Coordinates of C-alpha atoms in Angstrom, one line a residue:
X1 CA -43.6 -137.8 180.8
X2 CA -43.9 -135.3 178.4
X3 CA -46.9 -136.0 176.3
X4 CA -47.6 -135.2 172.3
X5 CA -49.0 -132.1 172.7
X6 CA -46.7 -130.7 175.2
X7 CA -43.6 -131.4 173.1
X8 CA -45.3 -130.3 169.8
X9 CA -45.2 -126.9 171.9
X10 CA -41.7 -127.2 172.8
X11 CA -40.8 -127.9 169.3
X12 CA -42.7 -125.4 168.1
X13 CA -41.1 -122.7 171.4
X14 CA -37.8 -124.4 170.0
X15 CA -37.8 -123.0 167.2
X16 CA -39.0 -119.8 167.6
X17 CA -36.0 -119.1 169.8
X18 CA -33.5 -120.3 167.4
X19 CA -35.1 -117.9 164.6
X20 CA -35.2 -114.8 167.6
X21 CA -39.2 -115.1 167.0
X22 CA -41.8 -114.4 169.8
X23 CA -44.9 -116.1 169.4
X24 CA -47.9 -115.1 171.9
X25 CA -49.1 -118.5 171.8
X26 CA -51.2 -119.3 175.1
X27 CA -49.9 -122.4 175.0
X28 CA -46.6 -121.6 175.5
X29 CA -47.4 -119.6 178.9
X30 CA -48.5 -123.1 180.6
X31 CA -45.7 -123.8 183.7
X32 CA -44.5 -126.9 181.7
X33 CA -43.6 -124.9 178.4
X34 CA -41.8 -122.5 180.3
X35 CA -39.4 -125.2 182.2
X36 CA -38.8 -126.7 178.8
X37 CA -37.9 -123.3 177.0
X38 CA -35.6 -122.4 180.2
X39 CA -33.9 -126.2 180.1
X40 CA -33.5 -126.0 176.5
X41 CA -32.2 -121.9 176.8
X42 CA -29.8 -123.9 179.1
X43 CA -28.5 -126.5 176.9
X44 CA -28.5 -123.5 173.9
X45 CA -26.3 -122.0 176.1
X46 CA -23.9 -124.5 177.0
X47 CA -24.1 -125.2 173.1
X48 CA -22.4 -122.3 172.2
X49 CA -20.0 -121.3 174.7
X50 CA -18.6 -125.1 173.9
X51 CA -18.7 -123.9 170.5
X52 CA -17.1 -120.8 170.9
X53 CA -14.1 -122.6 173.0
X54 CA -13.2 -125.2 170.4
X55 CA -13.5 -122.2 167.9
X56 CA -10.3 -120.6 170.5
X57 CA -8.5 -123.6 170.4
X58 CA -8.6 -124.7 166.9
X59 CA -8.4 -121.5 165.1
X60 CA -11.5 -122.0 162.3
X61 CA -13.5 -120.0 161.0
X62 CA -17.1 -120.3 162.5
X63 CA -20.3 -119.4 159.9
X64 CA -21.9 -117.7 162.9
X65 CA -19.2 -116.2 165.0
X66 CA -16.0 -115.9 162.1
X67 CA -11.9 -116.3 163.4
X68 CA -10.8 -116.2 166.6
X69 CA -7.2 -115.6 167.2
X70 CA -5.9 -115.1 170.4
X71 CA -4.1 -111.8 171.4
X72 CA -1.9 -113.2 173.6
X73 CA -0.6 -115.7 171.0
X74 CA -0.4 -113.5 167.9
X75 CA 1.1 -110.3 169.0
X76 CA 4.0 -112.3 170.1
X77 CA 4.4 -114.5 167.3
X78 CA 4.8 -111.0 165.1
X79 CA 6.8 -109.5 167.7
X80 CA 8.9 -112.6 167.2
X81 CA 9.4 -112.3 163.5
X82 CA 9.9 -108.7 163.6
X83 CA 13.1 -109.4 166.0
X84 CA 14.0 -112.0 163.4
X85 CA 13.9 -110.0 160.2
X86 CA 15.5 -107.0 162.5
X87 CA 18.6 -109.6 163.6
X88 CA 19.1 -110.8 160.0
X89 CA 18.9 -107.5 158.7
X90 CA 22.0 -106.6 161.5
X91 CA 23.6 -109.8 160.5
X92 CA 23.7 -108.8 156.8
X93 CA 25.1 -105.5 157.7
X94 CA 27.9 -106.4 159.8
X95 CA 28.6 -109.2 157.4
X96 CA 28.8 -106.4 154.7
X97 CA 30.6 -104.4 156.4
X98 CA 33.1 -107.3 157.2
X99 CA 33.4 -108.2 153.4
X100 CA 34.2 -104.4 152.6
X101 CA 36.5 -104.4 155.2
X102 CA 38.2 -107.4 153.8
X103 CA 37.9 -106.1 150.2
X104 CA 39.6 -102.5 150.9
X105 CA 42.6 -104.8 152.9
X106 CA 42.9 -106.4 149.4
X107 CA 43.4 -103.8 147.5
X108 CA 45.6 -101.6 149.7
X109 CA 47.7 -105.0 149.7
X110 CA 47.0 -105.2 145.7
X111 CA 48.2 -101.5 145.4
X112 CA 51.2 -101.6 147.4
X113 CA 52.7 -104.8 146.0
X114 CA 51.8 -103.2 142.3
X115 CA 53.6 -100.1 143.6
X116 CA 56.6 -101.6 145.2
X117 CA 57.0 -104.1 141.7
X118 CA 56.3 -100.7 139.2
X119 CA 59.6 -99.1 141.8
X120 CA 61.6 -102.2 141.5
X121 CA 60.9 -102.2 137.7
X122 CA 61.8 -98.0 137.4
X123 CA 65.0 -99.0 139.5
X124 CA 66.5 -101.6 137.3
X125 CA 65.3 -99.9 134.4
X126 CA 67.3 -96.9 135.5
X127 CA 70.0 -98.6 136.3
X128 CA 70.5 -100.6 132.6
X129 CA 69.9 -97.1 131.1
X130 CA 73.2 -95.8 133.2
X131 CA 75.1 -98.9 132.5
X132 CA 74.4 -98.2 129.0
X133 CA 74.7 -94.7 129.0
X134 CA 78.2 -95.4 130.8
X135 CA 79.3 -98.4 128.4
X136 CA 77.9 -96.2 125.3
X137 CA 79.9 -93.2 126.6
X138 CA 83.3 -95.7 127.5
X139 CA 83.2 -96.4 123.7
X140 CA 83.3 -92.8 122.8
X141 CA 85.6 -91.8 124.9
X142 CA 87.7 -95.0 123.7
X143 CA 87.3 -93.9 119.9
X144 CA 87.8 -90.8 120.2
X145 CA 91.1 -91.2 121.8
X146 CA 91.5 -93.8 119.1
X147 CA 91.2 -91.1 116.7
X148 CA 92.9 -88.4 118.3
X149 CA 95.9 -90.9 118.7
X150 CA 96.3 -91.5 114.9
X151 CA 95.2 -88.1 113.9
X152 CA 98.5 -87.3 116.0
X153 CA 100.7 -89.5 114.4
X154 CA 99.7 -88.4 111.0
X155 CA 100.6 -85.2 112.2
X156 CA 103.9 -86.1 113.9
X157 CA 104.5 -88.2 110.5
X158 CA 103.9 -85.3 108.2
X159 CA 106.0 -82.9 110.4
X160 CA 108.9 -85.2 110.7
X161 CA 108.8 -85.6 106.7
X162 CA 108.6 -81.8 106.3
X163 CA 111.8 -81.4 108.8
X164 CA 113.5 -84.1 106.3
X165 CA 113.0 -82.0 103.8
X166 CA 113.5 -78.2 105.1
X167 CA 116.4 -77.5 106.3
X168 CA 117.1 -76.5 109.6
X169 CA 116.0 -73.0 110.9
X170 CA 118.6 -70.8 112.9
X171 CA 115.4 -69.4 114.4
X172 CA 114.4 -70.1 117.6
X173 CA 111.8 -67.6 117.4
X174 CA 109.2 -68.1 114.8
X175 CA 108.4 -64.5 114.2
X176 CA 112.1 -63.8 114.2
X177 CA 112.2 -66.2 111.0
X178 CA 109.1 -65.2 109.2
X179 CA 111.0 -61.8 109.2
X180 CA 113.9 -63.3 108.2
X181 CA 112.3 -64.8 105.4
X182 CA 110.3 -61.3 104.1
X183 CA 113.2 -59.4 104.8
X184 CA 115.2 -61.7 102.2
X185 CA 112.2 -61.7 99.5
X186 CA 112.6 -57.9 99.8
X187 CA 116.0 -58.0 98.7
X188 CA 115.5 -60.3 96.1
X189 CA 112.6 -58.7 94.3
X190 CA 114.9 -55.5 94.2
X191 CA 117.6 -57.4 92.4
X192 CA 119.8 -58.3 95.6
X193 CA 121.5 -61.3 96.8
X194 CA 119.9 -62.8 100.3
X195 CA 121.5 -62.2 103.6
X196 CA 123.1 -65.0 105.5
X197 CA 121.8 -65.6 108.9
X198 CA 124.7 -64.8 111.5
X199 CA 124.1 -66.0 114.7
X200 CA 127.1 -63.3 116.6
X201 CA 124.6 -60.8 114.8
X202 CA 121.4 -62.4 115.9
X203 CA 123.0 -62.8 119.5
X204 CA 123.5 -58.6 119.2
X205 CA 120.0 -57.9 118.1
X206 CA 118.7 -60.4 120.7
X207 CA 120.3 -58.3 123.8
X208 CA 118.8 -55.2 122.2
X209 CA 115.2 -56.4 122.0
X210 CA 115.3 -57.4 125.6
X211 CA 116.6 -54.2 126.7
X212 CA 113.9 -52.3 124.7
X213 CA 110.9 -54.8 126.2
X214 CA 112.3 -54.6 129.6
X215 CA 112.5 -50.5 129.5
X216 CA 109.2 -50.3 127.7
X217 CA 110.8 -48.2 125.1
X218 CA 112.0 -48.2 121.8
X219 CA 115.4 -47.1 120.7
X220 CA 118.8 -47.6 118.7
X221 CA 121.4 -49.4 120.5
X222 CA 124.6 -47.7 119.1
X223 CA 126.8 -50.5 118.2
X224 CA 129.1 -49.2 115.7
X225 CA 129.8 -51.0 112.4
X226 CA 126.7 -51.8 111.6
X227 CA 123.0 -50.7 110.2
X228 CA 120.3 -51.2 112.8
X229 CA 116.3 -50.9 112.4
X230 CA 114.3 -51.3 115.3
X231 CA 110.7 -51.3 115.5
X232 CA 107.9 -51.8 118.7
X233 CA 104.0 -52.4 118.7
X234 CA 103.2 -56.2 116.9
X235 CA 104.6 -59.5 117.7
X236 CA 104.2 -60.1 113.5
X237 CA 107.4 -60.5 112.1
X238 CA 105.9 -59.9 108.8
X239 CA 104.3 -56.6 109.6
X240 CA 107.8 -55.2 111.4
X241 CA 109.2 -55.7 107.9
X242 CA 106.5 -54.2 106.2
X243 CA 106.8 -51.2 108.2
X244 CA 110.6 -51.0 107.9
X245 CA 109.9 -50.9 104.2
X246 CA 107.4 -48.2 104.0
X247 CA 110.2 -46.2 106.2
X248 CA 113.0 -44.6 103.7
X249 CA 115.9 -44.5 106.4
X250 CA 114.7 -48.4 107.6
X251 CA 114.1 -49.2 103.7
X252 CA 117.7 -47.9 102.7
X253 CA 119.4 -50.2 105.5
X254 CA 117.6 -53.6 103.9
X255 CA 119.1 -52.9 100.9
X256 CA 122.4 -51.8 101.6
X257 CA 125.3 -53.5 100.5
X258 CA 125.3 -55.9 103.8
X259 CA 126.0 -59.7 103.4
X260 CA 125.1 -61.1 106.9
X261 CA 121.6 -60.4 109.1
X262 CA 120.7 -60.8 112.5
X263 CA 116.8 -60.4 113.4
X264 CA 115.5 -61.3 117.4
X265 CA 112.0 -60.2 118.8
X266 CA 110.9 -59.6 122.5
X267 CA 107.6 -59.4 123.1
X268 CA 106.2 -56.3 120.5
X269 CA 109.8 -54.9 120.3
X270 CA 111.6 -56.4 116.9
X271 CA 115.5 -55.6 115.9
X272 CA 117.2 -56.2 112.6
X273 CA 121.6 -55.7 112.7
X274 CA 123.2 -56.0 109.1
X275 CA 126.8 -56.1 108.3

C-alpha cells in the first residue's frame, strides 16, 4: 500500500515528467519512488504509442503530434487520379478527333452534292439557252425566208408588168441592146431616122465577133454590101458606141444612109453591120 506521502511524491515525480522537469528532490531517489516513475514511464509509454496508432488509422490531426497520412495509401490514391485525369484527357481527344472526322465527312459530302446540283443546274441551264438560241434562230431563219419570198414576188410582179409594157427585145445579149439603143439615140440627135433591128444582119455580126474572140484579134470581116465597125477591149455596149463615135471613119458609117442594123458582142470584141 502506497501511503500519503509516497504518492504525494509520485504525483509530484508525475508531473515533473510530463512538463520534461528534473527535480533533485531526495525524496524521489527512495527505491519506491523510482518503481512508481518507471511503472508510470510504462503506462506514459503505452499512452502514446496507442495514441499515435488511432492518430494512423483515423487520419486527425493530433495537438501534439499533427496529421498522419500514410505513404502507402496516399501516393497511390494520386497515382490513381493522375491515370484518371490522363484517361479522360485521351478520351476527350480521340472523341475530338472522332467528331472532326465526322464533321470533314460532312462537308466533303455537303460540297460534292452542292457541286454535282450547281453542274446539273449549269447543264440544264445550257441546254434552255441552246434550245432558245435554236428556236430564236428557227424564227429568223423562218422570217427571213418569209421576206426574201415576197420581196421576190414584188420583184417578179414588177418585172412581169415592165415586160407587159416594153416590148420585146431582139436582144439576146444585153450589151448587144444597150448598144443598139445608143447607137439609135445617135442617129436621132443628128436628125436621122432609127435603124431597124435585122436579125440576118445581127446573125452576120454575131459570126464575126466570135471569130475575132476566138482568134484574140480584132479585124474587118469583108462582107461586101455593107458598112462594118468593129471594136475590142470593153464588154460595155455603151462605151463601144462611144468610141465608134469619136472615130470619123466608124462615126461616118452610123450615120450613113442605112435603114437596117445588126450589133452582136463576144466577150470584149463588139461588131455593128448596117445596110
Amino acid at each position: 500500500m502506497i501511503n500519503r506521502s509516497t504518492f504525494m511524491i509520485s504525483a509530484s515525480a508525475i508531473i515533473c515528467v510530463c512538463c520534461g522537469l528534473s527535480f533533485a528532490d531526495p525524496a524521489t531517489d527512495s527505491l519506491n519512488g523510482k518503481e512508481i516513475l518507471k511503472e508510470l514511464q510504462v503506462q506514459r509509454d503505452q499512452s502514446e504509442i496507442a495514441l499515435r496508432g488511432r492518430t494512423r488509422r483515423r487520419g486527425y490531426v493530433s495537438p501534439s503530434y499533427g496529421t498522419y497520412a500514410p505513404k502507402s495509401a496516399t501516393v497511390p490514391a494520386k497515382k490513381d487520379e493522375q491515370q484518371k485525369e490522363e484517361k479522360a484527357a485521351k478520351d476527350d481527344a480521340v472523341k475530338q478527333d472522332q467528331k472532326d472526322v465526322k464533321d470533314a465527312a460532312q462537308t466533303e459530302q455537303k460540297d460534292v452534292k452542292d457541286a454535282t446540283q450547281t453542274e446539273q443546274k449549269d447543264v440544264k441551264d445550257a441546254a434552255q439557252t441552246e434550245q432558245k438560241d435554236a428556236k430564236d434562230a428557227a424564227k429568223t431563219e423562218e422570217k427571213d425566208a418569209k421576206d426574201a419570198d415576197a420581196k421576190k414576188d414584188e420583184k417578179d410582179a414588177k418585172d412581169d408588168e415592165a415586160k407587159k409594157e416594153e416590148p420585146a427585145s431582139p436582144f439576146k445579149d444585153p450589151q448587144a441592146a444597150l448598144a443598139f439603143q445608143e447607137f439609135n439615140n445617135f442617129r436621132i440627135r443628128n436628125g436621122l431616122r432609127p435603124c431597124e433591128f435585122s436579125q440576118n444582119l445581127q446573125n452576120i455580126a454575131q459570126w464575126h465577133s466570135n471569130n475575132m474572140y476566138n482568134r484574140r484579134q480584132m479585124y474587118h470581116s469583108g462582107v461586101g454590101g455593107v458598112a462594118e465597125n468593129v471594136f475590142m477591149g470593153s464588154s460595155s455596149g455603151v462605151y463601144a458606141v462611144r468610141v465608134w463615135i469619136n472615130s470619123p471613119g466608124h462615126r461616118a458609117n452610123m450615120l450613113g444612109p442605112y435603114r437596117r442594123v445588126g450589133i452582136a458582142r463576144t466577150g470584149g470584141f463588139f461588131t455593128m453591120v448596117l445596110q
